[in-house]
């Protein structure tokens, strides 16, 4: 269980235009590359210093690898980070303004009236 | 000592810039009413003749990240660049640049620390839409120096709502004790009920119009006691999963002073979230 690492993935991909496109086109390959090369990178430190312990569990890896944003919501990823990145990837595929955002809400409809997953990291 | 020219609390809506600058044929149907309300709100700041703006807002995971998360942070830089690639991408926001005021930044940090607020600081801070939205709406000529104050309303664990009120109250004292002839406006932006990345997002109204109605009354009357009696970190999750941004309104109620009614109140019921605008003139309404 590594909500922090899910958020770190969403955060580092969202802020990099090339990674946004790469994740859109090849989610499984991008997640595998990211976990191998980026997961333990200490942000804002020089590349020689790395953490040693960060990795996804199988559900997290699969949710990211399949663009499964309802699963990412259920796993407690930060909803703002997840929404922002997925808008960047998929808003363009919808003709109507806010079409993707409304489809996203619809996909999460089973959560209406329930306590949302804890997002504390 | 510095004079507090105005205290302003506002929602921040990153879609305003695009809605108000699009060509007429691309403008959404609500744009004209929105622009009219924002321009009326802007006049309340203009009338106060401010020399400098203290801007209270919250970074949206742009520069501030979970490996090093301050609860309250004061900008301490001579210049602030502003807005980020993903805000340009999603909202069409322009890149901006503001002058700082190191003297006031240092005064807020020193006096805040001495008053028991362990404020973090940043000597190189790129601002985001929580503080550039009010520049766009209230001071589009962007001609005044600013001192940004960031709060954590985004990443649990967060400070208690009462702590936001206390910091607001203290912030007012810090500005009023600053040895300066300048007229300072304190501007803070937050949220009413808001859902981002959840099933209630982007609906025809804010996710909880009942909360919004009560919240607007709390703010307009600076009813700190009434708000704190009902608002907790847990309860703020109920009106919408991003409603913790209401705590920045609580901070501004602390700045305004308990029970001090706002001199100007306006709202606009928009899709996704309600807009709300408040101005106080602690030294009298400008002639």
XYZ file of C-alpha atoms in Angstrom:
408
model
C 0.000 0.000 0.000
C 1.821 3.106 -1.184
C -0.565 5.998 -1.732
C 2.423 8.302 -1.647
C 4.008 6.502 -4.592
C 0.766 6.564 -6.591
C 0.638 10.301 -6.012
C 4.317 10.653 -6.900
C 3.663 8.947 -10.227
C 0.691 11.195 -10.998
C 2.613 14.292 -9.902
C 5.780 13.661 -11.875
C 3.959 12.613 -15.041
C 1.454 15.477 -14.919
C 4.174 18.137 -14.840
C 6.103 16.741 -17.825
C 4.501 17.204 -21.269
C 6.507 14.366 -22.807
C 5.590 11.952 -20.033
C 1.902 12.879 -20.320
C 1.951 11.773 -23.975
C 4.050 8.725 -23.271
C 1.688 7.587 -20.510
C -1.345 8.162 -22.720
C 0.094 6.063 -25.556
C 1.836 3.313 -23.586
C 0.561 3.106 -20.022
C 2.007 -0.270 -19.124
C 5.412 0.452 -20.555
C 5.530 3.902 -18.965
C 4.572 2.576 -15.539
C 7.241 -0.139 -15.741
C 9.892 2.374 -16.836
C 8.820 4.852 -14.165
C 8.876 2.306 -11.350
C 12.337 1.144 -12.405
C 13.860 4.583 -12.888
C 11.799 7.246 -11.133
C 10.028 5.734 -8.147
C 13.049 6.061 -5.877
C 14.322 9.352 -7.216
C 14.373 12.008 -4.515
C 12.750 15.006 -6.115
C 14.688 18.245 -5.787
C 17.903 16.341 -4.981
C 20.728 15.493 -7.351
C 20.283 12.224 -9.187
C 23.020 10.448 -7.235
C 20.861 10.277 -4.118
C 18.004 7.782 -4.239
C 15.600 6.120 -1.881
C 15.746 2.343 -1.605
C 12.274 1.186 -0.613
C 9.526 2.543 -2.852
C 7.529 0.190 -5.080
C 3.923 -0.316 -6.128
C 1.861 -3.222 -4.950
C 0.226 -5.306 -7.661
C -3.178 -3.550 -7.552
C -1.573 -0.140 -7.800
C 0.671 -1.141 -10.676
C -2.260 -2.656 -12.552
C -4.537 0.347 -11.970
C -1.901 2.725 -13.329
C -1.040 0.374 -16.195
C -4.656 0.253 -17.370
C -5.569 3.933 -16.887
C -8.150 2.701 -14.390
C -8.999 5.960 -12.655
C -11.950 4.538 -10.672
C -9.487 2.037 -9.201
C -6.993 4.826 -8.472
C -9.785 6.670 -6.632
C -10.560 3.548 -4.610
C -6.869 3.084 -3.787
C -6.759 6.553 -2.220
C -4.710 8.433 -4.780
C -5.119 12.194 -4.514
C -8.273 13.029 -6.508
C -6.954 16.372 -7.749
C -3.725 14.901 -9.088
C -5.536 12.035 -10.753
C -8.178 14.263 -12.331
C -5.676 16.788 -13.643
C -3.506 14.199 -15.351
C -6.419 12.287 -16.840
C -7.946 15.500 -18.199
C -4.605 16.202 -19.870
C -4.653 12.788 -21.504
C -8.279 12.279 -22.449
C -10.225 15.542 -22.603
C -9.158 15.806 -26.244
C -11.119 12.656 -27.122
C -14.490 14.220 -26.278
C -16.400 16.654 -28.504
C -18.521 18.328 -25.840
C -16.980 20.770 -23.356
C -16.406 18.976 -20.055
C -17.390 15.710 -21.739
C -14.519 13.791 -20.193
C -14.950 15.409 -16.788
C -18.611 14.365 -16.698
C -17.788 10.829 -17.845
C -15.200 10.686 -15.063
C -17.825 11.721 -12.518
C -20.212 9.110 -13.885
C -17.612 6.378 -13.539
C -17.299 7.247 -9.852
C -21.054 7.350 -9.268
C -21.019 4.201 -7.066
C -19.267 6.331 -4.439
C -22.166 8.780 -4.120
C -23.400 8.875 -0.569
C -20.481 6.820 0.731
C -17.376 7.873 2.605
C -14.604 8.345 0.049
C -11.316 6.477 0.447
C -8.787 8.024 2.798
C -6.200 10.002 0.834
C -3.825 10.685 3.737
C -0.289 9.659 2.826
C 2.555 51.859 10.675
C 1.032 50.262 7.595
C -2.644 50.815 6.879
C -4.924 47.952 5.953
C -6.691 49.418 2.946
C -8.996 46.458 2.337
C -9.549 42.845 3.298
C -10.854 40.692 0.501
C -11.992 37.086 0.448
C -12.893 35.365 -2.783
C -13.312 32.047 -4.459
C -10.698 31.400 -7.141
C -11.939 29.971 -10.385
C -9.219 29.188 -12.925
C -11.757 29.167 -15.778
C -12.461 32.892 -15.406
C -9.501 34.007 -17.484
C -10.506 31.943 -20.495
C -14.229 32.717 -20.104
C -13.583 36.448 -19.962
C -10.999 36.693 -22.752
C -12.470 34.343 -25.358
C -13.892 35.900 -28.541
C -17.641 36.606 -28.216
C -18.656 33.595 -30.312
C -16.680 31.258 -28.038
C -17.770 32.731 -24.733
C -19.895 30.557 -22.496
C -23.420 31.922 -21.892
C -22.677 32.870 -18.285
C -19.526 34.861 -19.131
C -21.072 38.324 -19.396
C -22.755 38.148 -15.993
C -19.572 36.729 -14.494
C -17.439 39.520 -15.958
C -19.877 42.173 -14.701
C -19.758 40.766 -11.182
C -15.976 40.497 -11.190
C -15.630 44.076 -12.449
C -17.904 45.322 -9.654
C -15.828 43.331 -7.165
C -12.628 44.741 -8.661
C -13.908 48.263 -8.019
C -13.940 47.526 -4.279
C -10.174 46.976 -4.353
C -9.462 49.853 -6.712
C -11.350 52.241 -4.423
C -9.120 51.238 -1.512
C -5.998 52.532 -3.350
C -3.676 49.728 -2.219
C 0.104 49.953 -2.591
C 0.833 46.309 -1.853
C -1.056 43.022 -1.716
C -0.712 40.187 0.776
C -2.067 37.153 -1.070
C -3.299 34.127 0.869
C -3.742 30.945 -1.134
C -2.679 27.338 -1.455
C -0.327 25.597 -3.845
C -1.993 22.829 -5.855
C 0.968 20.406 -5.909
C 2.963 22.642 -8.194
C 6.037 23.566 -6.179
C 5.027 22.177 -2.797
C 5.120 18.393 -2.680
C 4.514 15.575 -0.214
C 8.222 14.992 0.476
C 8.445 18.377 2.168
C 5.016 19.765 3.029
C 4.723 22.969 5.070
C 1.412 23.805 6.752
C 1.887 27.578 6.434
C 4.530 29.173 4.238
C 5.453 32.796 3.529
C 7.105 33.900 0.313
C 10.352 35.743 0.982
C 11.606 36.663 -2.468
C 12.153 39.873 -4.433
C 10.305 38.491 -7.465
C 7.688 35.791 -8.026
C 7.133 34.080 -11.335
C 3.703 32.589 -11.588
C 1.533 29.934 -13.195
C 2.645 26.546 -14.370
C 2.674 24.432 -17.508
C -0.288 22.312 -16.411
C -2.327 25.437 -15.579
C -1.536 26.809 -19.002
C -2.567 23.459 -20.464
C -5.847 23.013 -18.573
C -7.026 26.572 -17.956
C -5.195 28.667 -20.536
C -3.637 30.798 -17.799
C -0.840 33.149 -18.869
C 2.636 33.179 -17.376
C 2.928 36.069 -14.928
C 5.556 37.812 -12.845
C 5.118 39.896 -9.696
C 7.454 42.001 -7.638
C 7.832 41.037 -3.977
C 8.427 43.092 -0.851
C 11.193 41.578 1.247
C 10.717 44.013 4.099
C 7.140 42.898 4.710
C 8.008 39.228 4.107
C 10.716 39.398 6.749
C 8.442 41.263 9.134
C 5.675 38.670 8.782
C 8.128 35.812 9.283
C 9.860 37.341 12.310
C 6.687 38.491 14.039
C 4.803 35.316 13.125
C 7.526 33.109 14.576
C 7.594 35.230 17.711
C 3.809 34.902 18.035
C 3.998 31.107 17.978
C 3.330 30.354 14.302
C 6.187 28.217 12.992
C 6.016 29.644 9.496
C 8.030 28.076 6.703
C 9.502 30.323 4.044
C 10.560 30.190 0.427
C 13.231 32.304 -1.248
C 12.265 31.077 -4.718
C 8.586 30.560 -5.136
C 6.594 30.156 -8.319
C 3.003 31.072 -7.596
C -0.041 29.221 -8.868
C -3.640 30.055 -9.697
C -4.786 30.278 -6.075
C -3.055 33.658 -5.938
C -2.903 34.602 -9.607
C -6.679 34.270 -10.062
C -7.302 37.246 -7.756
C -4.667 39.247 -9.637
C -6.515 38.461 -12.867
C -9.910 39.330 -11.401
C -9.050 42.169 -9.007
C -5.871 43.779 -10.310
C -5.397 42.709 -13.919
C -2.802 45.404 -14.547
C -0.635 43.425 -12.074
C 1.227 46.550 -11.019
C 1.598 46.039 -7.254
C 4.178 44.153 -5.210
C 2.897 41.090 -3.397
C 3.714 38.928 -0.396
C 2.275 35.413 -0.787
C 1.165 33.273 2.144
C 0.399 29.625 1.404
C -1.697 27.310 3.542
C -2.130 23.557 3.341
C -5.778 22.839 2.538
C -4.849 20.025 0.214
C -2.787 17.247 1.783
C -3.766 15.633 5.086
C -2.866 15.963 7.861
C -3.882 19.624 7.814
C -4.100 22.161 10.636
C -7.430 22.487 12.433
C -9.928 25.092 11.162
C -9.439 27.137 14.333
C -5.734 27.436 13.497
C -6.582 29.129 10.199
C -8.714 31.679 12.074
C -5.905 32.254 14.566
C -3.331 32.778 11.826
C -5.641 35.238 10.078
C -6.101 37.213 13.242
C -2.346 37.232 13.812
C -1.629 38.134 10.175
C -3.702 41.253 10.534
C -1.679 42.256 13.594
C 1.565 41.539 11.764
C 0.628 43.832 8.880
C -0.671 46.541 11.204
C 2.590 46.500 13.172
C 4.753 46.856 10.047
C 6.625 50.141 10.073
C 5.603 51.472 6.703
C 3.474 54.184 5.175
C 2.059 51.796 2.617
C -1.566 50.832 2.205
C -1.836 47.042 2.267
C -4.736 44.953 0.995
C -4.948 41.416 2.355
C -6.580 39.149 -0.217
C -7.311 35.482 0.375
C -8.941 32.920 -1.858
C -10.579 29.657 -0.948
C -13.515 27.494 -1.879
C -17.109 26.947 -0.983
C -18.309 23.393 -1.557
C -16.165 21.840 -4.248
C -15.563 18.394 -5.672
C -12.495 17.553 -7.763
C -11.884 14.066 -9.050
C -15.062 12.651 -7.520
C -18.605 11.746 -8.581
C -20.083 15.182 -7.816
C -17.638 17.211 -9.912
C -18.686 19.607 -12.670
C -22.390 19.479 -11.868
C -24.812 22.294 -12.738
C -24.164 23.876 -9.315
C -21.650 23.421 -6.550
C -21.898 19.966 -4.965
C -23.649 21.255 -1.821
C -25.747 24.422 -2.279
C -27.011 24.172 1.312
C -23.458 24.330 2.658
C -22.713 27.198 0.275
C -25.635 29.243 1.540
C -24.533 28.800 5.140
C -20.899 29.418 4.323
C -21.671 32.680 2.527
C -23.567 33.876 5.597
C -20.723 32.854 7.929
C -18.226 34.785 5.815
C -20.433 37.841 5.207
C -20.999 38.195 8.945
C -17.522 36.914 9.851
C -19.400 34.532 12.133
C -16.316 32.705 13.357
C -18.068 31.158 16.322
C -20.945 29.849 14.209
C -18.622 28.435 11.576
C -16.221 26.776 14.003
C -19.140 25.235 15.882
C -20.027 23.262 12.783
C -16.882 22.944 10.700
C -14.293 20.275 11.425
C -11.639 18.624 9.288
C -13.982 15.640 9.057
C -17.163 17.583 8.281
C -15.488 19.558 5.495
C -15.147 16.348 3.479
C -18.938 16.015 3.278
C -19.962 18.983 1.057
C -17.354 17.944 -1.531
C -13.906 16.407 -1.425
C -12.080 19.720 -2.037
C -14.094 21.794 0.435
C -11.177 22.065 2.848
C -10.376 25.160 0.804
C -13.061 26.809 2.934
C -10.383 27.063 5.622
C -8.761 29.883 3.664
C -12.063 31.749 4.041
C -11.856 31.038 7.778
C -8.382 32.575 7.759
C -9.776 35.693 6.090
C -12.575 35.859 8.671
C -9.794 35.930 11.246
C -8.195 38.828 9.380
C -11.505 40.689 9.191
C -12.287 40.149 12.866
C -14.993 38.129 14.556
C -18.465 39.507 13.951
C -17.355 42.241 11.556
C -19.811 42.299 8.673
C -18.378 42.580 5.186
C -18.956 45.887 3.430
C -19.469 44.160 0.092
C -20.935 40.711 -0.589
C -21.796 39.131 -3.907
C -22.238 35.608 -5.234
C -22.707 33.904 -8.560
C -24.172 30.443 -8.889
C -22.017 28.791 -11.533
C -21.644 25.231 -12.733
C -19.165 23.189 -10.668
C -18.880 25.657 -7.772
C -20.428 28.856 -6.483
C -18.464 32.061 -6.781
C -18.437 34.360 -3.733
C -16.874 37.789 -3.239
C -16.399 39.718 0.028
C -14.703 43.018 0.899
C -14.135 44.638 4.265
C -12.806 48.150 4.839
C -11.406 48.146 8.384
C -10.556 51.833 8.196
C -13.817 52.979 6.689
C -15.422 52.717 3.281
C -13.404 54.751 0.749
C -15.079 57.976 -0.324
